[in-house]
Short mmCIF file of C-alpha atoms and ligand atoms in Angstrom, two decimals:
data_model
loop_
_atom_site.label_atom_id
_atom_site.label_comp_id
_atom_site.label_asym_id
_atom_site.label_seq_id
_atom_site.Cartn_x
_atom_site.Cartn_y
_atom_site.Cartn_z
CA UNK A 1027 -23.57 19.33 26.26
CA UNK A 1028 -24.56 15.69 26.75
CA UNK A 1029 -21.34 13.30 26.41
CA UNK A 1030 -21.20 11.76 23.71
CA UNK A 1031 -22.68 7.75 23.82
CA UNK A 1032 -21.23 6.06 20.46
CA UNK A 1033 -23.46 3.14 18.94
CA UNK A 1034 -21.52 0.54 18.52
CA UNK A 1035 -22.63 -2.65 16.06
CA UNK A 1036 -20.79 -6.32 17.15
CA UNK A 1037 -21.17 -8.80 14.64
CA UNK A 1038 -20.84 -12.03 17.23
CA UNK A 1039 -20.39 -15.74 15.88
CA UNK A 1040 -22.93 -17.85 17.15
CA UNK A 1041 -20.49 -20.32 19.10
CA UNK A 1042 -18.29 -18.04 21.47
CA UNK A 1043 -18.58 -14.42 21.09
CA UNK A 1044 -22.38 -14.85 21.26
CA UNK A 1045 -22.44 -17.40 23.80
CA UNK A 1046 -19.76 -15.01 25.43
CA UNK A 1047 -21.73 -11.83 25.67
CA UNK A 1048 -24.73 -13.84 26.98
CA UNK A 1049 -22.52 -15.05 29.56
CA UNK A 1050 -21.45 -11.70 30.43
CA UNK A 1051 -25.13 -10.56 30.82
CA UNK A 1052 -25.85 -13.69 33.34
CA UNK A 1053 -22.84 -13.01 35.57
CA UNK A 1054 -23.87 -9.67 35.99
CA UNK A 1055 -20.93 -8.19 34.08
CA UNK A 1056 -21.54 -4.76 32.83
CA UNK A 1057 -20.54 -3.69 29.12
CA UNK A 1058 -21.92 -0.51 27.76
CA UNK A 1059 -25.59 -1.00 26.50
CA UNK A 1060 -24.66 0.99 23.08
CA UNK A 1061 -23.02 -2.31 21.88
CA UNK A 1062 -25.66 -3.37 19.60
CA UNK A 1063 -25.20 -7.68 19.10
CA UNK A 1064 -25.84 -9.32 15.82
CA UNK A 1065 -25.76 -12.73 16.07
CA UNK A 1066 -23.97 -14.58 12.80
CA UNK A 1067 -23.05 -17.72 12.30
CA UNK A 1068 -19.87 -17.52 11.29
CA UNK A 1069 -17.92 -14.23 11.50
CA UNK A 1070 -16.87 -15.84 7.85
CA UNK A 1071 -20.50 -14.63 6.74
CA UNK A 1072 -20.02 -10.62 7.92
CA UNK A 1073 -19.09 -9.48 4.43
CA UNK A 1074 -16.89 -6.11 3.28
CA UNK A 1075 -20.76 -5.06 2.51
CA UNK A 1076 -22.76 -5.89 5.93
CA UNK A 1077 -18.98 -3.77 7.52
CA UNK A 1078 -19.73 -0.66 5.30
CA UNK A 1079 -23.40 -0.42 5.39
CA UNK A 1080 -23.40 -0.03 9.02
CA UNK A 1081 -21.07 2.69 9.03
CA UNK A 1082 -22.83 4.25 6.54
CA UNK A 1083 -26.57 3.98 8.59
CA UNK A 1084 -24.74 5.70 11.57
CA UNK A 1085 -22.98 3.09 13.25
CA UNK A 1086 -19.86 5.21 15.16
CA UNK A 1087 -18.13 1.72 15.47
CA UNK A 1088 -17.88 -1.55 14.54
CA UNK A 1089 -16.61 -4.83 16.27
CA UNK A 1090 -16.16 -8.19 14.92
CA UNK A 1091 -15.77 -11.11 17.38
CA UNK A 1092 -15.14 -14.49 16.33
CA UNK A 1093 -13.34 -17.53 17.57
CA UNK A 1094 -9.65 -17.84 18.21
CA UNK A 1095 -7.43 -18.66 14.82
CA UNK A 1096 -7.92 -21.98 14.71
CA UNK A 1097 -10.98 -22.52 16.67
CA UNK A 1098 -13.46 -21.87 13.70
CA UNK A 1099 -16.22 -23.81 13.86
CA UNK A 1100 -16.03 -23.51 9.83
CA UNK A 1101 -12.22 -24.01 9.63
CA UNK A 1102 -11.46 -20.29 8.93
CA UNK A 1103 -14.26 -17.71 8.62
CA UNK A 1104 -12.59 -16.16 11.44
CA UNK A 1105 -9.55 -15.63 9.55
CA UNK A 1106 -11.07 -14.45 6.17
CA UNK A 1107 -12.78 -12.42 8.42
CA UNK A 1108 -10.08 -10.51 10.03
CA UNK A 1109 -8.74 -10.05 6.56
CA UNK A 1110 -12.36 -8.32 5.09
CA UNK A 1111 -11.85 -5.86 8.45
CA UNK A 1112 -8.28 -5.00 7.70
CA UNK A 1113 -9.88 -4.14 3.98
CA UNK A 1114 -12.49 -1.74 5.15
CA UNK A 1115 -10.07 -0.30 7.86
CA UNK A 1116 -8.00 0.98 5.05
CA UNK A 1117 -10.58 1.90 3.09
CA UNK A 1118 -12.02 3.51 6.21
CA UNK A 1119 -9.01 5.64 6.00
CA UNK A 1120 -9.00 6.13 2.21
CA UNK A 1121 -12.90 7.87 2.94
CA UNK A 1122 -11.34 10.05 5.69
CA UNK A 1123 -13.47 8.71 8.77
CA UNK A 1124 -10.87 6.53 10.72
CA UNK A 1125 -9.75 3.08 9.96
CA UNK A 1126 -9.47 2.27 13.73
CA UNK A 1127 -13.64 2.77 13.39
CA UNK A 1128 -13.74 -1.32 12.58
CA UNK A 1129 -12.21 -3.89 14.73
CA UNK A 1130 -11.77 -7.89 15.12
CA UNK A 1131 -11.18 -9.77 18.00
CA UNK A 1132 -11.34 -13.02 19.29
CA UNK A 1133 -12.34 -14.76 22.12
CA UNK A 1134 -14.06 -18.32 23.27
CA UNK A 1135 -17.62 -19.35 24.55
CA UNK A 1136 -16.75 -19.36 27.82
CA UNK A 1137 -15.01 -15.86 28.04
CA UNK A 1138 -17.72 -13.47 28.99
CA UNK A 1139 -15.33 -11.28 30.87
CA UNK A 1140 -13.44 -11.19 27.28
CA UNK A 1141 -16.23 -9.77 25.89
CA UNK A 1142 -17.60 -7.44 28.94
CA UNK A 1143 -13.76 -6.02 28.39
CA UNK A 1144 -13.45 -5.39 24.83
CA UNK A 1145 -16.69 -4.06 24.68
CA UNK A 1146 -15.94 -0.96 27.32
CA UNK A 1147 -12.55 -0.66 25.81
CA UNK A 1148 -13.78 -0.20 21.95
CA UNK A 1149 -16.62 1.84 23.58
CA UNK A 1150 -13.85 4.39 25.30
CA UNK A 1151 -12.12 3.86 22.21
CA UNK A 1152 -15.12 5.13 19.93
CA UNK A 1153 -15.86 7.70 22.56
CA UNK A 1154 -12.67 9.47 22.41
CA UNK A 1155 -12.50 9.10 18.54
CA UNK A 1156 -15.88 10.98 17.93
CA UNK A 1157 -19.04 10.50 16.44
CA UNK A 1158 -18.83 9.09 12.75
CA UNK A 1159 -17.83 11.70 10.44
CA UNK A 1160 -20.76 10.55 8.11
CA UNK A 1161 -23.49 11.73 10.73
CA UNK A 1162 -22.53 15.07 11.47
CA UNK A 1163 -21.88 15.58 7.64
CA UNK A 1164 -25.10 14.84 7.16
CA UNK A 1165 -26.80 16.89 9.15
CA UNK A 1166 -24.71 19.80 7.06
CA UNK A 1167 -26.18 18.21 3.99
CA UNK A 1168 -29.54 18.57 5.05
CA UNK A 1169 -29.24 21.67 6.03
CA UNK B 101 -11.77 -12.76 -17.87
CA UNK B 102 -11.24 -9.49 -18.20
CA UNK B 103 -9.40 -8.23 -14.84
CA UNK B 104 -9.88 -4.90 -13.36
CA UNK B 105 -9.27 -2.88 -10.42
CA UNK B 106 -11.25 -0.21 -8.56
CA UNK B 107 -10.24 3.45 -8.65
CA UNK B 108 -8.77 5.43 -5.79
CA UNK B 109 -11.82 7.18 -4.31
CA UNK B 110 -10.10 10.41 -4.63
CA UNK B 111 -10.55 9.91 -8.48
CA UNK B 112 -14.00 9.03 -8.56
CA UNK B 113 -14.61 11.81 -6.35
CA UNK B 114 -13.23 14.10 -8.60
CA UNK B 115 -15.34 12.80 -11.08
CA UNK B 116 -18.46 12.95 -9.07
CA UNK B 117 -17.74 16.65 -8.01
CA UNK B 118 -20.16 18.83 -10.39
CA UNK B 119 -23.17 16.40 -10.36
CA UNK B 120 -25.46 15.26 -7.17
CA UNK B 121 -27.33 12.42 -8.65
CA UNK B 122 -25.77 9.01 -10.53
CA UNK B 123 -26.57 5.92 -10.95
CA UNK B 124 -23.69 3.45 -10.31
CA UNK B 125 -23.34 0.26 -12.40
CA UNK B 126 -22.26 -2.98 -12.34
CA UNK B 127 -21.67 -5.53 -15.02
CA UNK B 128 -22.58 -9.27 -13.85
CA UNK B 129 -19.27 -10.72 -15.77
CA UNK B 130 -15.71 -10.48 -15.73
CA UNK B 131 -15.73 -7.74 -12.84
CA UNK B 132 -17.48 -10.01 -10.86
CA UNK B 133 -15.72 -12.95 -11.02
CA UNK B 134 -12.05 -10.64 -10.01
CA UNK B 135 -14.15 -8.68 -7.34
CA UNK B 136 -13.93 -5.42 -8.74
CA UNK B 137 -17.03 -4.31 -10.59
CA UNK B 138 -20.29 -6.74 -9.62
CA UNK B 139 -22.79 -6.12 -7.46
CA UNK B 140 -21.44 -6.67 -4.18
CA UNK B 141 -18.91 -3.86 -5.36
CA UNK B 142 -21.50 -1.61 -6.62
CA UNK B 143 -22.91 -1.65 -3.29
CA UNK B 144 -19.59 -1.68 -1.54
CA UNK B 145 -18.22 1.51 -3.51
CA UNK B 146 -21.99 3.21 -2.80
CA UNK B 147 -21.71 2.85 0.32
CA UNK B 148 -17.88 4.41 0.31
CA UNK B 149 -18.76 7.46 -1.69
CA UNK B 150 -21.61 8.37 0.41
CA UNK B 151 -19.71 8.25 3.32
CA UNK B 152 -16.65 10.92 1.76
CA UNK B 153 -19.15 12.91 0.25
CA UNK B 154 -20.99 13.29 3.93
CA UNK B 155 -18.27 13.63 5.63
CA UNK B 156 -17.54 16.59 3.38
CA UNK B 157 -21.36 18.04 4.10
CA UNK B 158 -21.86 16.81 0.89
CA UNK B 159 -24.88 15.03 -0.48
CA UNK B 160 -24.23 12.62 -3.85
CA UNK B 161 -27.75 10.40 -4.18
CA UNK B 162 -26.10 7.17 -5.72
CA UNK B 163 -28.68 4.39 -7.15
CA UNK B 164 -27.50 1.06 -7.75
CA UNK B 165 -27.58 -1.66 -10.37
CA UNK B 166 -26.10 -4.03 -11.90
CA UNK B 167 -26.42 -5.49 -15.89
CA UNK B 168 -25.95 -8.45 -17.08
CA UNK B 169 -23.04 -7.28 -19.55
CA UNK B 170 -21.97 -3.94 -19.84
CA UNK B 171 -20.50 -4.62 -23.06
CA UNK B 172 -23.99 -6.17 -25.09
CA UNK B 173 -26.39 -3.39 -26.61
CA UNK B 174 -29.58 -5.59 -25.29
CA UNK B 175 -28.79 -5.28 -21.74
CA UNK B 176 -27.53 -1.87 -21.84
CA UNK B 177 -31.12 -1.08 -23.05
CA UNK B 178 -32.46 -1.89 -19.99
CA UNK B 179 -31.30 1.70 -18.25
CA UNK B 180 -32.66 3.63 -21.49
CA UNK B 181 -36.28 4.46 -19.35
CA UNK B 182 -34.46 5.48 -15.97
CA UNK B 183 -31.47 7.34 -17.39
CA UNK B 184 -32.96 10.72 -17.54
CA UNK B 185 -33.29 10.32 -13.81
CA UNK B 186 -29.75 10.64 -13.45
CA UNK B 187 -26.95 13.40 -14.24
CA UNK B 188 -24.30 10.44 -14.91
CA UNK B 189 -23.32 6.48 -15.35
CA UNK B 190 -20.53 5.55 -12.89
CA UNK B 191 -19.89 2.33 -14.21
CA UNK B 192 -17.56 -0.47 -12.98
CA UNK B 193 -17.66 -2.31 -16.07
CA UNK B 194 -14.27 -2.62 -17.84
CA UNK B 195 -13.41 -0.14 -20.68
CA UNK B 196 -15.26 -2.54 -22.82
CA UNK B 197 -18.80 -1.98 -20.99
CA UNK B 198 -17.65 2.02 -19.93
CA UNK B 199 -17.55 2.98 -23.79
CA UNK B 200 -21.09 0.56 -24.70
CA UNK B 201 -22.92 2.99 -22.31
CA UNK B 202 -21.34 6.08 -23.49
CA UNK B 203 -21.99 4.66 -26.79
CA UNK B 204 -25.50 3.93 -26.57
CA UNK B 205 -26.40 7.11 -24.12
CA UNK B 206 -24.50 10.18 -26.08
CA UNK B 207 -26.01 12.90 -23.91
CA UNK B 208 -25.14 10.93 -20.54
CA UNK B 209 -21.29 11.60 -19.34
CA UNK B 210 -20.01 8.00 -18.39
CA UNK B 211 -16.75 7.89 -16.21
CA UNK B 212 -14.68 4.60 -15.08
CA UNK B 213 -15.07 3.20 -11.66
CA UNK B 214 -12.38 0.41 -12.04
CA UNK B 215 -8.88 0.53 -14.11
CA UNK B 216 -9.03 -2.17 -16.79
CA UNK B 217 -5.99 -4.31 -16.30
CA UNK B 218 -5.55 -7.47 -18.31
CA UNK B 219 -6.80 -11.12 -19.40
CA UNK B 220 -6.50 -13.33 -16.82
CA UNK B 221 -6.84 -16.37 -15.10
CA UNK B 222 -7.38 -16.83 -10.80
CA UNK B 223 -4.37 -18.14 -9.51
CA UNK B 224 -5.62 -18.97 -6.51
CA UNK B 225 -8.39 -16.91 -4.21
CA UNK B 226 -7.80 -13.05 -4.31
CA UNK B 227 -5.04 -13.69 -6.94
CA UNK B 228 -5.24 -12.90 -10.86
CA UNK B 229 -2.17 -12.93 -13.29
CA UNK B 230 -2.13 -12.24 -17.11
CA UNK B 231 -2.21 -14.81 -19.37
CA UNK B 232 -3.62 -13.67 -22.99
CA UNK B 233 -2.46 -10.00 -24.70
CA UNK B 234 -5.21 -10.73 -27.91
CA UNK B 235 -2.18 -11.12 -30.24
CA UNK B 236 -4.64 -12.49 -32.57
CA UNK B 237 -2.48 -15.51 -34.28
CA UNK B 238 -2.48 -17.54 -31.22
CA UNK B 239 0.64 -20.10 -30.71
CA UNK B 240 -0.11 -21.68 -27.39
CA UNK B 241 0.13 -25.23 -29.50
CA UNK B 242 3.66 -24.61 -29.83
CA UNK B 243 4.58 -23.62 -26.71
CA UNK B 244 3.02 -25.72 -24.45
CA UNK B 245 -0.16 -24.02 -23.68
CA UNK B 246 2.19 -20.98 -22.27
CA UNK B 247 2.04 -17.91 -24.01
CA UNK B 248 5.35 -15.94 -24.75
CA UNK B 249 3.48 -13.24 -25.70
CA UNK B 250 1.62 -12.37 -21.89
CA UNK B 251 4.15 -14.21 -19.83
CA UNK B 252 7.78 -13.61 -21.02
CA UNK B 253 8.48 -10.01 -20.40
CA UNK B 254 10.59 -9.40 -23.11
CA UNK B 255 7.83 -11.03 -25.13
CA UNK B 256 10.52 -13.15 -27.41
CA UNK B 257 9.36 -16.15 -29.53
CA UNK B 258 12.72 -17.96 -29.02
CA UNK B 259 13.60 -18.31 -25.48
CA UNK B 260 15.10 -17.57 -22.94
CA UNK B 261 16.78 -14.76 -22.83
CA UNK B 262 20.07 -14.14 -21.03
CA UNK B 263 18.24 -13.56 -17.92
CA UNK B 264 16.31 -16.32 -17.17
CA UNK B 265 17.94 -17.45 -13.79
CA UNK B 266 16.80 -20.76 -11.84
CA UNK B 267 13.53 -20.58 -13.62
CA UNK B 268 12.77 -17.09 -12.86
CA UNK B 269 12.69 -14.12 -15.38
CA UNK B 270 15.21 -11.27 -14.48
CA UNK B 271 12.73 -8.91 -14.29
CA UNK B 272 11.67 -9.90 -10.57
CA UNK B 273 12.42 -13.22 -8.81
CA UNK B 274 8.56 -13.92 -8.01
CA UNK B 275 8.04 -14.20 -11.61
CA UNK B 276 8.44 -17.08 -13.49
CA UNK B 277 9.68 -17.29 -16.60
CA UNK B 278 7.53 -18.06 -19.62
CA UNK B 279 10.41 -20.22 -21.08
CA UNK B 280 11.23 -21.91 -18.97
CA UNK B 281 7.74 -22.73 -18.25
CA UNK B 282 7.29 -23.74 -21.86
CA UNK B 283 10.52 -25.90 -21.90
CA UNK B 284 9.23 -27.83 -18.72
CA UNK B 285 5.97 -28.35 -20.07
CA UNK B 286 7.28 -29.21 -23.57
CA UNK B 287 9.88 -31.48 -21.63
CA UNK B 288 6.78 -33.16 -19.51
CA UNK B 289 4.76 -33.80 -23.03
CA UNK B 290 7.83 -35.63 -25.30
CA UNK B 291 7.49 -32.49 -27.46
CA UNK B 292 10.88 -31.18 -27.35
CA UNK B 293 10.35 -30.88 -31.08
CA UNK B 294 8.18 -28.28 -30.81
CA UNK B 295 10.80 -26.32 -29.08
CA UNK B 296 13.97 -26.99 -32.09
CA UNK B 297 11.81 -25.18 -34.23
CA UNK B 298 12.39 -21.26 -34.46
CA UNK B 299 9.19 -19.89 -34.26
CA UNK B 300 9.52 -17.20 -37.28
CA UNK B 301 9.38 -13.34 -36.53
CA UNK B 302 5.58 -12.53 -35.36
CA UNK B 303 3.39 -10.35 -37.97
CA UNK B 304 1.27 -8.19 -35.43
CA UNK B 305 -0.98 -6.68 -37.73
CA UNK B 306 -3.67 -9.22 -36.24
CA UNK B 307 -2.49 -7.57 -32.44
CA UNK B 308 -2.99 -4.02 -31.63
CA UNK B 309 -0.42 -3.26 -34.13
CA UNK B 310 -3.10 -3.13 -36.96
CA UNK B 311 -5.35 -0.56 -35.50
CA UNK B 312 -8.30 -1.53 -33.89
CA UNK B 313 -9.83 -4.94 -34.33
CA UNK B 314 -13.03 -6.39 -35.29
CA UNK B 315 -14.96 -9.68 -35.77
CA UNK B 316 -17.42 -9.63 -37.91
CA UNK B 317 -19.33 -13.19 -38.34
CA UNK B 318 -21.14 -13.39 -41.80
CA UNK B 319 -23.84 -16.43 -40.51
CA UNK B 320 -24.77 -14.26 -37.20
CA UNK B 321 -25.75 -10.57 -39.18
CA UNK B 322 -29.24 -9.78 -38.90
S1 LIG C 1485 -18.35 -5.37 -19.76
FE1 LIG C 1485 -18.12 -7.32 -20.82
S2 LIG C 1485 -15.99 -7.70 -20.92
FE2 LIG C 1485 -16.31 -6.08 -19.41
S3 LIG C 1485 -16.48 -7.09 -17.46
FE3 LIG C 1485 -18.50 -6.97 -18.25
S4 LIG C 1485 -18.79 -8.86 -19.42
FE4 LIG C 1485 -16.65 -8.67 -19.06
S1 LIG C 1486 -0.25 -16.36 -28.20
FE1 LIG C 1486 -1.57 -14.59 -28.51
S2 LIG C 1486 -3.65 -15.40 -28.50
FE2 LIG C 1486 -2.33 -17.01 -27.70
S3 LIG C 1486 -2.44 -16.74 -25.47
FE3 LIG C 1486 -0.68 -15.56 -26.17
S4 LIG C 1486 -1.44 -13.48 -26.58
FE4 LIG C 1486 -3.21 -14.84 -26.38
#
């Protein structure tokens, strides 16, 4: 059986975790190619919503990377956005799929070996947790 | 507003058990405005109940929407073509918009999304606290604009009590007590008047006590 290769959806904010996995790409740091990169503005935009509807299309993980606490180019979208993934973690839990499914994390602009890292380590992290409940469920629903 | 809270999913999922197609809705008012029933929610509890029920090999088709008030006959109308489509309304209206649907749709089982909790007011982002019970015979121009009834626990009409300690009510230390908020606020104003007079004992026939209440407005019948 083929191991299993979770997709993983990154919300990025536009000025470092962005500029930080583009970074990574030019120094020739390698981070798994499943992390798929959405580019935001703020990670203060990635609503409870935009969290939950990836999960529910099939994502098997999802990262949030914004600036440092206190380094938000909006004041504190990176803090209300830690808060909306501590939210859906436990409601993660409440649907039975894993709360450790959703992550934040922070890093700067310059920091492309930040993100190369957390990338492989949520990646390993997803890996060993299993696919998403929700896909192989529906597969049985189809059935 | 009206002030609600959503329902553990384990609830709703007991509710959703026997059917596999409903259509979830959202009122654009009250539940909106405390996060709990609008359309972000709609979408957000959706997307929740999918997931358990497909993670249980379970298929629930949920379709979305979102009225402008759950709790007005003309925009409840506006489900009356599609609600055949659908074994049952999940709606995350407040008891007042829950029983207009069931009302208006007698053959359609309509279940709560959301627990109904009080009338409030924001204290600050992601923070409601009661304010109004509907006593009906409002007094909040004796009291300072703080009501006795919602915010003193004991509900008196002559306080404090005995337990009213450093401005707090005994019931819990992070709660302030009403009279002592009313006695600042009367204090603040020059109306310490106000205050000397006992406030006679409340009739609550016009609160819950009287059975269940109506308005009815002569000049607006049609
Ligand atoms: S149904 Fe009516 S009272 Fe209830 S939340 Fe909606 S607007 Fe408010
Ligand atoms: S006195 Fe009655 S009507 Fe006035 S705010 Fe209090 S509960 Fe509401």
């Amino acid at each position: 059986m083929r191991a299993f290769e979770p997709i993983i959806v990154a919300f990025a904010c536009e000025y470092c975790a962005y500029t930080a996995a583009d970074m990574a790409g030019s120094l020739g740091m390698s981070y798994p190619p499943n992390v798929k990169i959405i580019r935001v503005p703020c990670t203060g935009k990635v609503d409870t919503l935009h969290l939950m509807r990836a999960l529910q299309k099939g994502a098997d993980g999802v990262l949030v990377a914004g600036c440092y606490l206190g380094d938000c180019h909006y004041k504190n979208g990176n803090l209300r956005a830690q808060q909306r993934v501590g939210y859906v973690s436990r409601l993660l839990d409440e649907i039975g799929i894993g709360g450790e499914r959703v992550m934040m994390t922070f890093m700067s602009a310059g920091q492309g070996n930040v993100f190369a890292q957390v990338a492989n380590e949520f990646t390993e992290k997803i890996r060993n947790l299993g696919p998403n409940p929700v896909k192989l469920g529906a597969g049985k629903a189809a059935a | 507003m009206i002030t609600a809270v959503r329902k553990p999913l384990e609830e709703i999922m007991g509710f959703a058990a026997p059917y596999s197609r409903v259509l979830l809705l959202g009122c654009n008012e009250c539940v909106t405005v405390c996060y709990a029933g609008g359309r972000k929610e709609v979408g957000i509890l959706a997307s929740a109940l999918s997931m358990a029920f497909l993670k249980e090999g379970k298929k629930l088709d949920i379709v979305e929407q979102t009225l402008e008030r759950q709790c007005d006959p003309e925009y409840v109308e506006e489900i009356a073509q599609t609600i055949d489509q659908y074994d049952a309304v999940f709606s995350m209206a407040c008891g007042c918009g829950v029983q207009t649907v069931a009302g208006r749709y007698k053959d359609k089982p309509v279940f709560p999304m959301v627990n109904t909790m009080f009338m409030g007011a924001s204290e600050r982002q992601g923070v409601w606290a009661e304010r109004c019970a509907g006593c009906g015979d409002c007094v909040l121009g004796r009291t300072g604009g703080v009501c006795p009834v919602a915010r003193c626990s004991k509900r008196i009409f002559n306080g404090p009590c005995g337990g009213s300690t450093k401005g707090k009510c005994e019931i819990d230390p992070g709660v302030d007590c009403a009279w002592q908020l009313i006695w600042d606020r009367l204090k603040a104003l020059g109306r310490t008047d106000l205050y000397s007079e006992i406030i006679p004992a409340k009739d609550w026939r016009s609160a819950k006590d009287g059975g269940p209440r109506r308005i009815v407005r002569e000049d607006l019948l049609s």
